[in-house]
Short mmCIF file of N, CA, C and O in Angstrom, two decimals:
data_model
loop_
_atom_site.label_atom_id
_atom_site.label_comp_id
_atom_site.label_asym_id
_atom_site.label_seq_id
_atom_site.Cartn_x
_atom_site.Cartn_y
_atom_site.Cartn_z
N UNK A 1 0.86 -1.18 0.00
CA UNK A 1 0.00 0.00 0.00
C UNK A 1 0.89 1.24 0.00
O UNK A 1 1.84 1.22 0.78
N UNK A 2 0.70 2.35 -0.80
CA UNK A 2 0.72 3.59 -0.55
C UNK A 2 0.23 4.99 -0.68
O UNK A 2 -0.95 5.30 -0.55
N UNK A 3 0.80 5.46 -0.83
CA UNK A 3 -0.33 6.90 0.17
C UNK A 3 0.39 7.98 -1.59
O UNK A 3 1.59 8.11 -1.83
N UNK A 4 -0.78 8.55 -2.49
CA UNK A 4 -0.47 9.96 -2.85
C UNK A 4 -1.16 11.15 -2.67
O UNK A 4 -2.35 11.20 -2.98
N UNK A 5 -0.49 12.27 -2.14
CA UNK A 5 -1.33 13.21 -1.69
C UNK A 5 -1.18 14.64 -3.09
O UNK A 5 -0.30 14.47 -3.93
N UNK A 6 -1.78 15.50 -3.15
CA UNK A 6 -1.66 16.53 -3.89
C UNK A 6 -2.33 17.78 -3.08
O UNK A 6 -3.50 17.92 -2.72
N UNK A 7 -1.31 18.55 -2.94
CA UNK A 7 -1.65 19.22 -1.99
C UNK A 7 -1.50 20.67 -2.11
O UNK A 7 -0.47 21.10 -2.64
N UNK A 8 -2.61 21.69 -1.58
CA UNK A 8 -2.72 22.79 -1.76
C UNK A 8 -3.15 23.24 -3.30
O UNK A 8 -2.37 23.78 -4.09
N UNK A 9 -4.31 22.98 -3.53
CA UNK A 9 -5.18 23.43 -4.73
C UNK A 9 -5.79 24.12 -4.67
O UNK A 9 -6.77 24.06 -3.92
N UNK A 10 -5.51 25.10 -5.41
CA UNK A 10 -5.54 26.60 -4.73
C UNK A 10 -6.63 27.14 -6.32
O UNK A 10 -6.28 27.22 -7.50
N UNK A 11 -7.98 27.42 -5.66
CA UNK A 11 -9.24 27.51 -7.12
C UNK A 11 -9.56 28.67 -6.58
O UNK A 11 -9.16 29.03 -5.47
N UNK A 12 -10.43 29.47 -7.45
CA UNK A 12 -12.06 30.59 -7.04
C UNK A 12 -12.79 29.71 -7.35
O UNK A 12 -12.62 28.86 -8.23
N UNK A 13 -13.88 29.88 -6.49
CA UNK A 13 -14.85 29.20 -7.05
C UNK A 13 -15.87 29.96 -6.09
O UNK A 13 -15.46 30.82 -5.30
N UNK A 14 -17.39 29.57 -6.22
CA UNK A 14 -18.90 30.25 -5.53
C UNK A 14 -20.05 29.31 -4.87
O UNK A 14 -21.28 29.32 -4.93
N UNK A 15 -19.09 28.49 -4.22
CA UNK A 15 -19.81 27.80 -2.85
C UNK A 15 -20.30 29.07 -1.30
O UNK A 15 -20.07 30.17 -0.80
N UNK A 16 -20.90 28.14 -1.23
CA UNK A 16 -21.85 29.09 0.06
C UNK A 16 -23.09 29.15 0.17
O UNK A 16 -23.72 28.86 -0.85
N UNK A 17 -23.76 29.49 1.26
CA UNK A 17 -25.00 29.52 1.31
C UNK A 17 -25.60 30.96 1.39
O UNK A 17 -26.81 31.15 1.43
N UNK A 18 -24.69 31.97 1.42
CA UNK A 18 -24.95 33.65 0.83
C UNK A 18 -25.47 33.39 -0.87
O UNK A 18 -25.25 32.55 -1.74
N UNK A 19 -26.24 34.61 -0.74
CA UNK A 19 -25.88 35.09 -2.44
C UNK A 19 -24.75 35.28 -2.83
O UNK A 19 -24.23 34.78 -3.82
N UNK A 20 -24.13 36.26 -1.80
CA UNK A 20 -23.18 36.79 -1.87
C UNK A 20 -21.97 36.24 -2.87
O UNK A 20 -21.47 36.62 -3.93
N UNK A 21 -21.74 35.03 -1.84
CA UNK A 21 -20.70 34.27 -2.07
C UNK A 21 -20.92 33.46 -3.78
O UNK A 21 -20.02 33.06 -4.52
N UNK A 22 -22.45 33.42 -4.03
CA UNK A 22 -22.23 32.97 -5.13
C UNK A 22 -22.13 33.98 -6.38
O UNK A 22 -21.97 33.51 -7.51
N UNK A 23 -22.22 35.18 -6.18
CA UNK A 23 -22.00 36.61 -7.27
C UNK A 23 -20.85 36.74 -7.00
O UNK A 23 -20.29 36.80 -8.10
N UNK A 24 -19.65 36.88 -5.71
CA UNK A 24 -18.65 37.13 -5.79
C UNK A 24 -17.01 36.21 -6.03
O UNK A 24 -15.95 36.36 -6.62
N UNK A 25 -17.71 35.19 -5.12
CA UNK A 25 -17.20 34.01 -5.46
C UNK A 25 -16.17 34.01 -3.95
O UNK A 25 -16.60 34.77 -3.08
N UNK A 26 -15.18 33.41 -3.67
CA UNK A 26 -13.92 33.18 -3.01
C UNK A 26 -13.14 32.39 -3.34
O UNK A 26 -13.49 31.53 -4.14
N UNK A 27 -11.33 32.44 -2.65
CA UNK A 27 -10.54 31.48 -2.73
C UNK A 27 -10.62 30.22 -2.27
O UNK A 27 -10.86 30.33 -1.07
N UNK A 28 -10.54 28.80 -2.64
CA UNK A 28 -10.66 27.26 -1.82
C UNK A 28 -9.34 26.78 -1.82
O UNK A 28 -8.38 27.30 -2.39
N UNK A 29 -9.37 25.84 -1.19
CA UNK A 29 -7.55 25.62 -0.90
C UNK A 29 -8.36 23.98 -0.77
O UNK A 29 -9.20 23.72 0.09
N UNK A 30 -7.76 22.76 -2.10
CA UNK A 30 -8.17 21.27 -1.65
C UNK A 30 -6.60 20.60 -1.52
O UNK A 30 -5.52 20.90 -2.04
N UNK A 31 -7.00 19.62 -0.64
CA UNK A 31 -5.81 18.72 -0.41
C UNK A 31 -6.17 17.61 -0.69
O UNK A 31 -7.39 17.53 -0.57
N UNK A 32 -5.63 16.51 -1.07
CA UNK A 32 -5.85 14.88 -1.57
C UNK A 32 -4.99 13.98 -1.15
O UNK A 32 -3.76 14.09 -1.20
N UNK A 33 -5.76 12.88 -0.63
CA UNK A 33 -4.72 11.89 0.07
C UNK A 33 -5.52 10.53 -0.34
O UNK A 33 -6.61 10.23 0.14
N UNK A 34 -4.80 9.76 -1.30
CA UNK A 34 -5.41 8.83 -1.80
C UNK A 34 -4.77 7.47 -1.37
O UNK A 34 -3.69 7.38 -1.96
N UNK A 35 -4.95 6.59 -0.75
CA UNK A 35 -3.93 5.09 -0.66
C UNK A 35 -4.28 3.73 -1.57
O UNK A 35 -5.36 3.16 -1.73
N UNK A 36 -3.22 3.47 -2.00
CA UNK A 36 -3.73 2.20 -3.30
C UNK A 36 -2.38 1.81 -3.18
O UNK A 36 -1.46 2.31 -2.52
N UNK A 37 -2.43 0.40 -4.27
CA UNK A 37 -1.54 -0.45 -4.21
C UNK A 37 -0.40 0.08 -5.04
O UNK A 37 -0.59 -0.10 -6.24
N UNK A 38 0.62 0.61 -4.77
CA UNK A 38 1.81 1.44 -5.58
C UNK A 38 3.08 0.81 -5.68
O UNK A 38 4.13 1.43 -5.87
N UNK A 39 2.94 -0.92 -5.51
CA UNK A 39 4.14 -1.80 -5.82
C UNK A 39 3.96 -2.27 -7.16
O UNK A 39 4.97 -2.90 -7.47
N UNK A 40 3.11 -2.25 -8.12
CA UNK A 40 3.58 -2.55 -9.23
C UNK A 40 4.00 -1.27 -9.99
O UNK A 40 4.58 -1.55 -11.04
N UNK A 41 3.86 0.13 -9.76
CA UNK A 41 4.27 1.33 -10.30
C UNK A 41 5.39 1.50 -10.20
O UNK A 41 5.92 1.92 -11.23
N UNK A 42 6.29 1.31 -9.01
CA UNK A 42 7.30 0.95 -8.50
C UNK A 42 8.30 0.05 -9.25
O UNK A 42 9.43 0.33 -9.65
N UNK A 43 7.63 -1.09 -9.35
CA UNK A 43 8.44 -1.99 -10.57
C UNK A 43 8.66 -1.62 -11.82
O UNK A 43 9.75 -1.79 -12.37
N UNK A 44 7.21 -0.87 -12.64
CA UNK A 44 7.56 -1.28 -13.53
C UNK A 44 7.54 0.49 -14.48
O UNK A 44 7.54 0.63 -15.70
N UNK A 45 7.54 1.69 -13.35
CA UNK A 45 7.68 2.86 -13.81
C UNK A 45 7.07 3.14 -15.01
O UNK A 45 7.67 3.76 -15.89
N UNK A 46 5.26 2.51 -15.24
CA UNK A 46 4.39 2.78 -16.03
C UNK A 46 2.96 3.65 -15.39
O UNK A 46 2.40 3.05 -14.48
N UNK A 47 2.49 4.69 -15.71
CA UNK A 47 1.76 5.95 -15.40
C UNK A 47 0.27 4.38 -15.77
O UNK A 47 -0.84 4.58 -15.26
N UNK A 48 0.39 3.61 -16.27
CA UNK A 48 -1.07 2.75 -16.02
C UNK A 48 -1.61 1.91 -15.15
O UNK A 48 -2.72 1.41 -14.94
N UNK A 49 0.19 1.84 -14.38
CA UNK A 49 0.01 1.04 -12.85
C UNK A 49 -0.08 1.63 -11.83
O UNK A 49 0.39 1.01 -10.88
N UNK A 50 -0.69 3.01 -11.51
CA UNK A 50 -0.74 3.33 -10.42
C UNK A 50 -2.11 4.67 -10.44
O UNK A 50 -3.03 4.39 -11.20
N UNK A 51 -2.23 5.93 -9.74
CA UNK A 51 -3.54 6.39 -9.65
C UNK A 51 -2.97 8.02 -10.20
O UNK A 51 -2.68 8.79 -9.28
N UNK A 52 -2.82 8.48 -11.49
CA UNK A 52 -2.25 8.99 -11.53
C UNK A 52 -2.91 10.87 -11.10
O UNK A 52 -4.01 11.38 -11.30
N UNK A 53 -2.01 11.28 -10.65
CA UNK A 53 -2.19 12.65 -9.71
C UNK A 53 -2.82 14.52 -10.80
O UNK A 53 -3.22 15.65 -10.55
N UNK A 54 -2.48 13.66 -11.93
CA UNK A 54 -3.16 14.66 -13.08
C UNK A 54 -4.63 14.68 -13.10
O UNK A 54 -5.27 15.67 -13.45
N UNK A 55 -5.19 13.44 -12.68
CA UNK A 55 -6.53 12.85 -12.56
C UNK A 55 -7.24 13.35 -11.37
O UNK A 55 -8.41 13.70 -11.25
N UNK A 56 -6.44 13.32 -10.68
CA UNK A 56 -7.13 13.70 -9.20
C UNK A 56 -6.98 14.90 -9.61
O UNK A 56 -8.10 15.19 -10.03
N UNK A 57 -6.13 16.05 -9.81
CA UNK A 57 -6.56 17.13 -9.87
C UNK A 57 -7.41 17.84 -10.97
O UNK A 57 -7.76 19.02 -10.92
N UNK A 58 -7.74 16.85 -12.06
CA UNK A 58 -8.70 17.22 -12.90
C UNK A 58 -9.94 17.14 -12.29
O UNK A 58 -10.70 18.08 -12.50
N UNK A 59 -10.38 16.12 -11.49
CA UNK A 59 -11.73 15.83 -10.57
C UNK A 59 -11.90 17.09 -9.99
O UNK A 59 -12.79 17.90 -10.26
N UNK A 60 -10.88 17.22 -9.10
CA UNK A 60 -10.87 18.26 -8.49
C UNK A 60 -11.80 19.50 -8.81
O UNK A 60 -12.96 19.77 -8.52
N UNK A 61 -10.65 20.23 -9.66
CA UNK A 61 -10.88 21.05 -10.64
C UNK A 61 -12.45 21.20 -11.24
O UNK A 61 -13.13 22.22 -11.22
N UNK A 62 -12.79 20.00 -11.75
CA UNK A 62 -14.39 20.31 -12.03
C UNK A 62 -15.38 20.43 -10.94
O UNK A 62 -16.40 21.10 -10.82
N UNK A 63 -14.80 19.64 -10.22
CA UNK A 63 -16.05 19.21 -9.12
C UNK A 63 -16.30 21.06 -7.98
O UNK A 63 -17.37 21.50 -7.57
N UNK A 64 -15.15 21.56 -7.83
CA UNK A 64 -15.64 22.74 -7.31
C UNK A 64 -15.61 23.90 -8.38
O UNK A 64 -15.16 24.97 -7.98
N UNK A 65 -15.98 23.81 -9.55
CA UNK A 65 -16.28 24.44 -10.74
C UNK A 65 -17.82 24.59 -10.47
O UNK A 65 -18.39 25.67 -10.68
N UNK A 66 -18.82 22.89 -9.73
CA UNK A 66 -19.85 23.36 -9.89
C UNK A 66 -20.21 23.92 -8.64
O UNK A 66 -19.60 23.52 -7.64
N UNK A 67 -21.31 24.98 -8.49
CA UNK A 67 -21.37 25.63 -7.18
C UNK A 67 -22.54 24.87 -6.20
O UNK A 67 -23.54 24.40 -6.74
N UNK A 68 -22.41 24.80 -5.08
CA UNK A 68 -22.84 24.34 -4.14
C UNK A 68 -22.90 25.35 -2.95
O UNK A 68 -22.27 26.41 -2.85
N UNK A 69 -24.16 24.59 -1.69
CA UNK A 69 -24.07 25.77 -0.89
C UNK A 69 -23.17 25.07 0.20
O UNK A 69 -22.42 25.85 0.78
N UNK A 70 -23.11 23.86 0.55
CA UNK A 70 -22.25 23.28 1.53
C UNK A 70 -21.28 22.19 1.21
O UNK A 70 -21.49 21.04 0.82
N UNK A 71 -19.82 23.02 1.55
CA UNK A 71 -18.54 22.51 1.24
C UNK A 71 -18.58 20.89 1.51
O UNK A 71 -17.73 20.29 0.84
N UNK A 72 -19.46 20.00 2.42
CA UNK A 72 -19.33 18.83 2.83
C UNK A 72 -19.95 18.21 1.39
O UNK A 72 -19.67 17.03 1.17
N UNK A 73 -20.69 18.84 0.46
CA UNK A 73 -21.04 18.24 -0.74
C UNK A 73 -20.68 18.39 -1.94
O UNK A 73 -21.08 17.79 -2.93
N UNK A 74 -19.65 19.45 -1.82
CA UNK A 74 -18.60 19.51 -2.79
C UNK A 74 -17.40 18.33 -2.66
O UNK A 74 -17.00 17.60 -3.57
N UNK A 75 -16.88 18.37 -1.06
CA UNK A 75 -16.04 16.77 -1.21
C UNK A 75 -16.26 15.74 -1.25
O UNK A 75 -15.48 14.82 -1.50
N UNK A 76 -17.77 15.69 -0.92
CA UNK A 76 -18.76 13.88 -0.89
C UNK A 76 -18.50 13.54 -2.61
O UNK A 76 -18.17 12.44 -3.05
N UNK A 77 -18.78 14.95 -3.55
CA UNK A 77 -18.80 14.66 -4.97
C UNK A 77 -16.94 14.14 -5.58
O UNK A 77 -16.72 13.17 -6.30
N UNK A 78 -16.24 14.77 -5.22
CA UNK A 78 -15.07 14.50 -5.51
C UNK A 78 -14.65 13.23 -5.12
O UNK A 78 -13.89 12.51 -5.76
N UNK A 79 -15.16 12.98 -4.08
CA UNK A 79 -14.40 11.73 -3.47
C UNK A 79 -15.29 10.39 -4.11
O UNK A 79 -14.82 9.27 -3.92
N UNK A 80 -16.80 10.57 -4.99
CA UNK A 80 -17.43 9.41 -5.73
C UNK A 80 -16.69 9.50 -6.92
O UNK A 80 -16.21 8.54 -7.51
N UNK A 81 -16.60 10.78 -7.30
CA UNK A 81 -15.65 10.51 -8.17
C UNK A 81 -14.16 9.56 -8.57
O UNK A 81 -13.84 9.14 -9.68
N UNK A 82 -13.56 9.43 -7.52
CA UNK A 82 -12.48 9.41 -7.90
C UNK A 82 -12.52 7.94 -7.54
O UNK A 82 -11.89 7.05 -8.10
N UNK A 83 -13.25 7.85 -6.65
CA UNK A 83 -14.33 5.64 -6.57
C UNK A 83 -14.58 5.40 -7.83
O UNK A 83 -14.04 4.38 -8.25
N UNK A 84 -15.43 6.18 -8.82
CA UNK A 84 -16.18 6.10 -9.77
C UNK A 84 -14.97 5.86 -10.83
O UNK A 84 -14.90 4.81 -11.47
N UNK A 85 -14.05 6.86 -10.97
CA UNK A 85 -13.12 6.86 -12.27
C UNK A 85 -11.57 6.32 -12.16
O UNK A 85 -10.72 6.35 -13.06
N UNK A 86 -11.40 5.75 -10.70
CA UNK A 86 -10.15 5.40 -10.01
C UNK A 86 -10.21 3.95 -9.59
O UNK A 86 -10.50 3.86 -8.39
N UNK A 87 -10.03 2.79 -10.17
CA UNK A 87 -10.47 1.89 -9.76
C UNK A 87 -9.68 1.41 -8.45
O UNK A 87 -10.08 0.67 -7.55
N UNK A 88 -7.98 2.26 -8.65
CA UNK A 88 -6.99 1.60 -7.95
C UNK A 88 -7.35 2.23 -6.70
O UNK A 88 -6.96 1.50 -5.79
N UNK A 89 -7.87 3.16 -6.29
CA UNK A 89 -7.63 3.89 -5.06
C UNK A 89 -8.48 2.56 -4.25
O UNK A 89 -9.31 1.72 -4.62
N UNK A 90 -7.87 2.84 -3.14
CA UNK A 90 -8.65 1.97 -1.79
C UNK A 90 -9.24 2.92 -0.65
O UNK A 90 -9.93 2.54 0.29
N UNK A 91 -8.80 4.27 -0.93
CA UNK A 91 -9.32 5.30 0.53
C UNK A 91 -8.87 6.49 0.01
O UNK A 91 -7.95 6.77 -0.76
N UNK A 92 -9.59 7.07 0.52
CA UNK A 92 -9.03 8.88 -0.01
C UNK A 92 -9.43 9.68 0.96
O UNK A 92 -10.41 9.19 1.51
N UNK A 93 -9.00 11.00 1.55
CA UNK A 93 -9.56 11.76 2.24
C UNK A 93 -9.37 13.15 1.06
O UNK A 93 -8.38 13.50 0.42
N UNK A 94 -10.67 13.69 1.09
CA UNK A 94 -10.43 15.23 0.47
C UNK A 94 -10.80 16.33 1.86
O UNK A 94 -11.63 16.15 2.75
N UNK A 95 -10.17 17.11 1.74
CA UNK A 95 -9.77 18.28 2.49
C UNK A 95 -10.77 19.30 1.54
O UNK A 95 -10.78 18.93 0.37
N UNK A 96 -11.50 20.33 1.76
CA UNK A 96 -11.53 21.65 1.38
C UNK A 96 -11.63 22.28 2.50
O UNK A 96 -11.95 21.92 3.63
N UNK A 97 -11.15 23.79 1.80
CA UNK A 97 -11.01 24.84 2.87
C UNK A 97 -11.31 26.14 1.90
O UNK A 97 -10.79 26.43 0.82
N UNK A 98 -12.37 26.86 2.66
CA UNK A 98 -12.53 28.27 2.23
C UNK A 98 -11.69 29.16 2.96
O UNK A 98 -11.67 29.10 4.19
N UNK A 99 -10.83 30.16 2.21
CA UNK A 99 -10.40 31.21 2.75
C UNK A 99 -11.00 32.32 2.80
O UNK A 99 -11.63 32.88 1.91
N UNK A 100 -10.76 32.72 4.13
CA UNK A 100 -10.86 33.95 4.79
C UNK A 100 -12.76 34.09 4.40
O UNK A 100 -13.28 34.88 3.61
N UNK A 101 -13.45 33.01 5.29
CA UNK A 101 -14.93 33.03 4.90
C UNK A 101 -15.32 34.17 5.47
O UNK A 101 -14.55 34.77 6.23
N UNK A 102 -16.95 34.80 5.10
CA UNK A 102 -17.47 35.94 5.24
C UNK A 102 -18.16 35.43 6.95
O UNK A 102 -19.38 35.33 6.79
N UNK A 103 -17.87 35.18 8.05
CA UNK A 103 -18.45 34.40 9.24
C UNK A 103 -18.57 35.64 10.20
O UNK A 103 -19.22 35.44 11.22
N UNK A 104 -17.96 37.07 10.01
CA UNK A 104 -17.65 37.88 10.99
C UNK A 104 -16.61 38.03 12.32
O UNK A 104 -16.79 38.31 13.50
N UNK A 105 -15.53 37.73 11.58
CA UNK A 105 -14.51 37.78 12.20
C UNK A 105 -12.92 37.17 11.15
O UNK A 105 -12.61 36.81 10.01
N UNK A 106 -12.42 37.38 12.36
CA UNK A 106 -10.72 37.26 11.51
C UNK A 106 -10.88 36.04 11.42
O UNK A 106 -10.78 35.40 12.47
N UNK A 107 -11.14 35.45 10.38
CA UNK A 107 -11.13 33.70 10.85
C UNK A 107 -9.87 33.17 9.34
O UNK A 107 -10.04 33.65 8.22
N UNK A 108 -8.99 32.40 9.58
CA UNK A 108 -8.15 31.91 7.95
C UNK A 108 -9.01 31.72 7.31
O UNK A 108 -9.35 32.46 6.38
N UNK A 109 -9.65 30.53 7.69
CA UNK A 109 -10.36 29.30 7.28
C UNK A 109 -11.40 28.32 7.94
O UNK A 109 -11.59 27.99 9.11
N UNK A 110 -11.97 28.00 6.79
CA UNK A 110 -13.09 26.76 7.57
C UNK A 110 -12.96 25.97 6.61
O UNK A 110 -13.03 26.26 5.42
N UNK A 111 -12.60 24.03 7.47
CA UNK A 111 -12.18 23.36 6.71
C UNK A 111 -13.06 22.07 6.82
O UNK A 111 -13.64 21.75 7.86
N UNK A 112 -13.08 21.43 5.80
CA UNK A 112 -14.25 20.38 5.92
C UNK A 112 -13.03 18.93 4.88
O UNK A 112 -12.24 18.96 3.94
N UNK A 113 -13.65 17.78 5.92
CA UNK A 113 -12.60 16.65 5.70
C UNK A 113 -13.43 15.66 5.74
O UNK A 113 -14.13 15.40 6.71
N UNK A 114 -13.41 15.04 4.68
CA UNK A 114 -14.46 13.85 4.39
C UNK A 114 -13.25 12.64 4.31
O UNK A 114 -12.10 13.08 4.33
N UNK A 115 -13.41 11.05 4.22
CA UNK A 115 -12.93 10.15 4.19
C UNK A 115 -13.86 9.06 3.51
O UNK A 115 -14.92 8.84 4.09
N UNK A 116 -13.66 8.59 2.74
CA UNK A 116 -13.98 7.63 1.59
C UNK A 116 -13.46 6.42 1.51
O UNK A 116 -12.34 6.60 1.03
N UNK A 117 -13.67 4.83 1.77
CA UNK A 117 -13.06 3.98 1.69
C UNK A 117 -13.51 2.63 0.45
O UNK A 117 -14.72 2.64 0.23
N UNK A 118 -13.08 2.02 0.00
CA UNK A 118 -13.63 0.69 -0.82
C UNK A 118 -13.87 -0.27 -0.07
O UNK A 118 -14.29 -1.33 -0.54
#
């Protein structure tokens, strides 16, 4: 077993449950941590034996393209995805995080962490 992560995916996008947020939009920050079997990639240094990380960030990429009002259903979608189009993965956690949300106060971030298994 091993572990690939891709980390700090850094989008705009217009999640939220404001109007606001969906006319103005904000910054998201995703992280990916996928574990699958990465000993035959290893051997045989072919991009068809293992889960490749262009993929995950293409999912990515679309999946908070579409807008939603709660971040926990933007990563529920990413993470069927990558079940759906990833046969190798065995577990994944996706991370999102909105920066600097509109909550009323100095806040970085609010981060939402889902976990996905086969």
């Amino acid at each position: 077993m091993g572990i690939i992560k891709v980390n700090n995916i850094k989008l705009y996008a217009f999640h939220g449950c404001l109007e606001e947020e969906a006319k103005i939009g904000s910054w998201y920050r995703v992280d990916v941590e996928v574990k699958a079997n990465l000993q035959q990639s290893a051997k045989t240094d072919d991009l068809a034996d293992t889960v490749d990380y262009v993929h995950l960030n293409h999912i990515v990429k679309e999946e908070m393209a579409t807008r939603s009002k709660l971040l926990e259903e933007v990563a529920q979608r990413i993470l069927d995805r990558f079940f759906k189009e990833l046969i190798m993965i065995k577990k994944a956690t996706v991370s999102v995080s909105k920066i600097n949300p509109p909550i009323g106060g100095n806040v970085e971030e609010v981060v939402i962490i889902l976990t996905k298994k086969r």
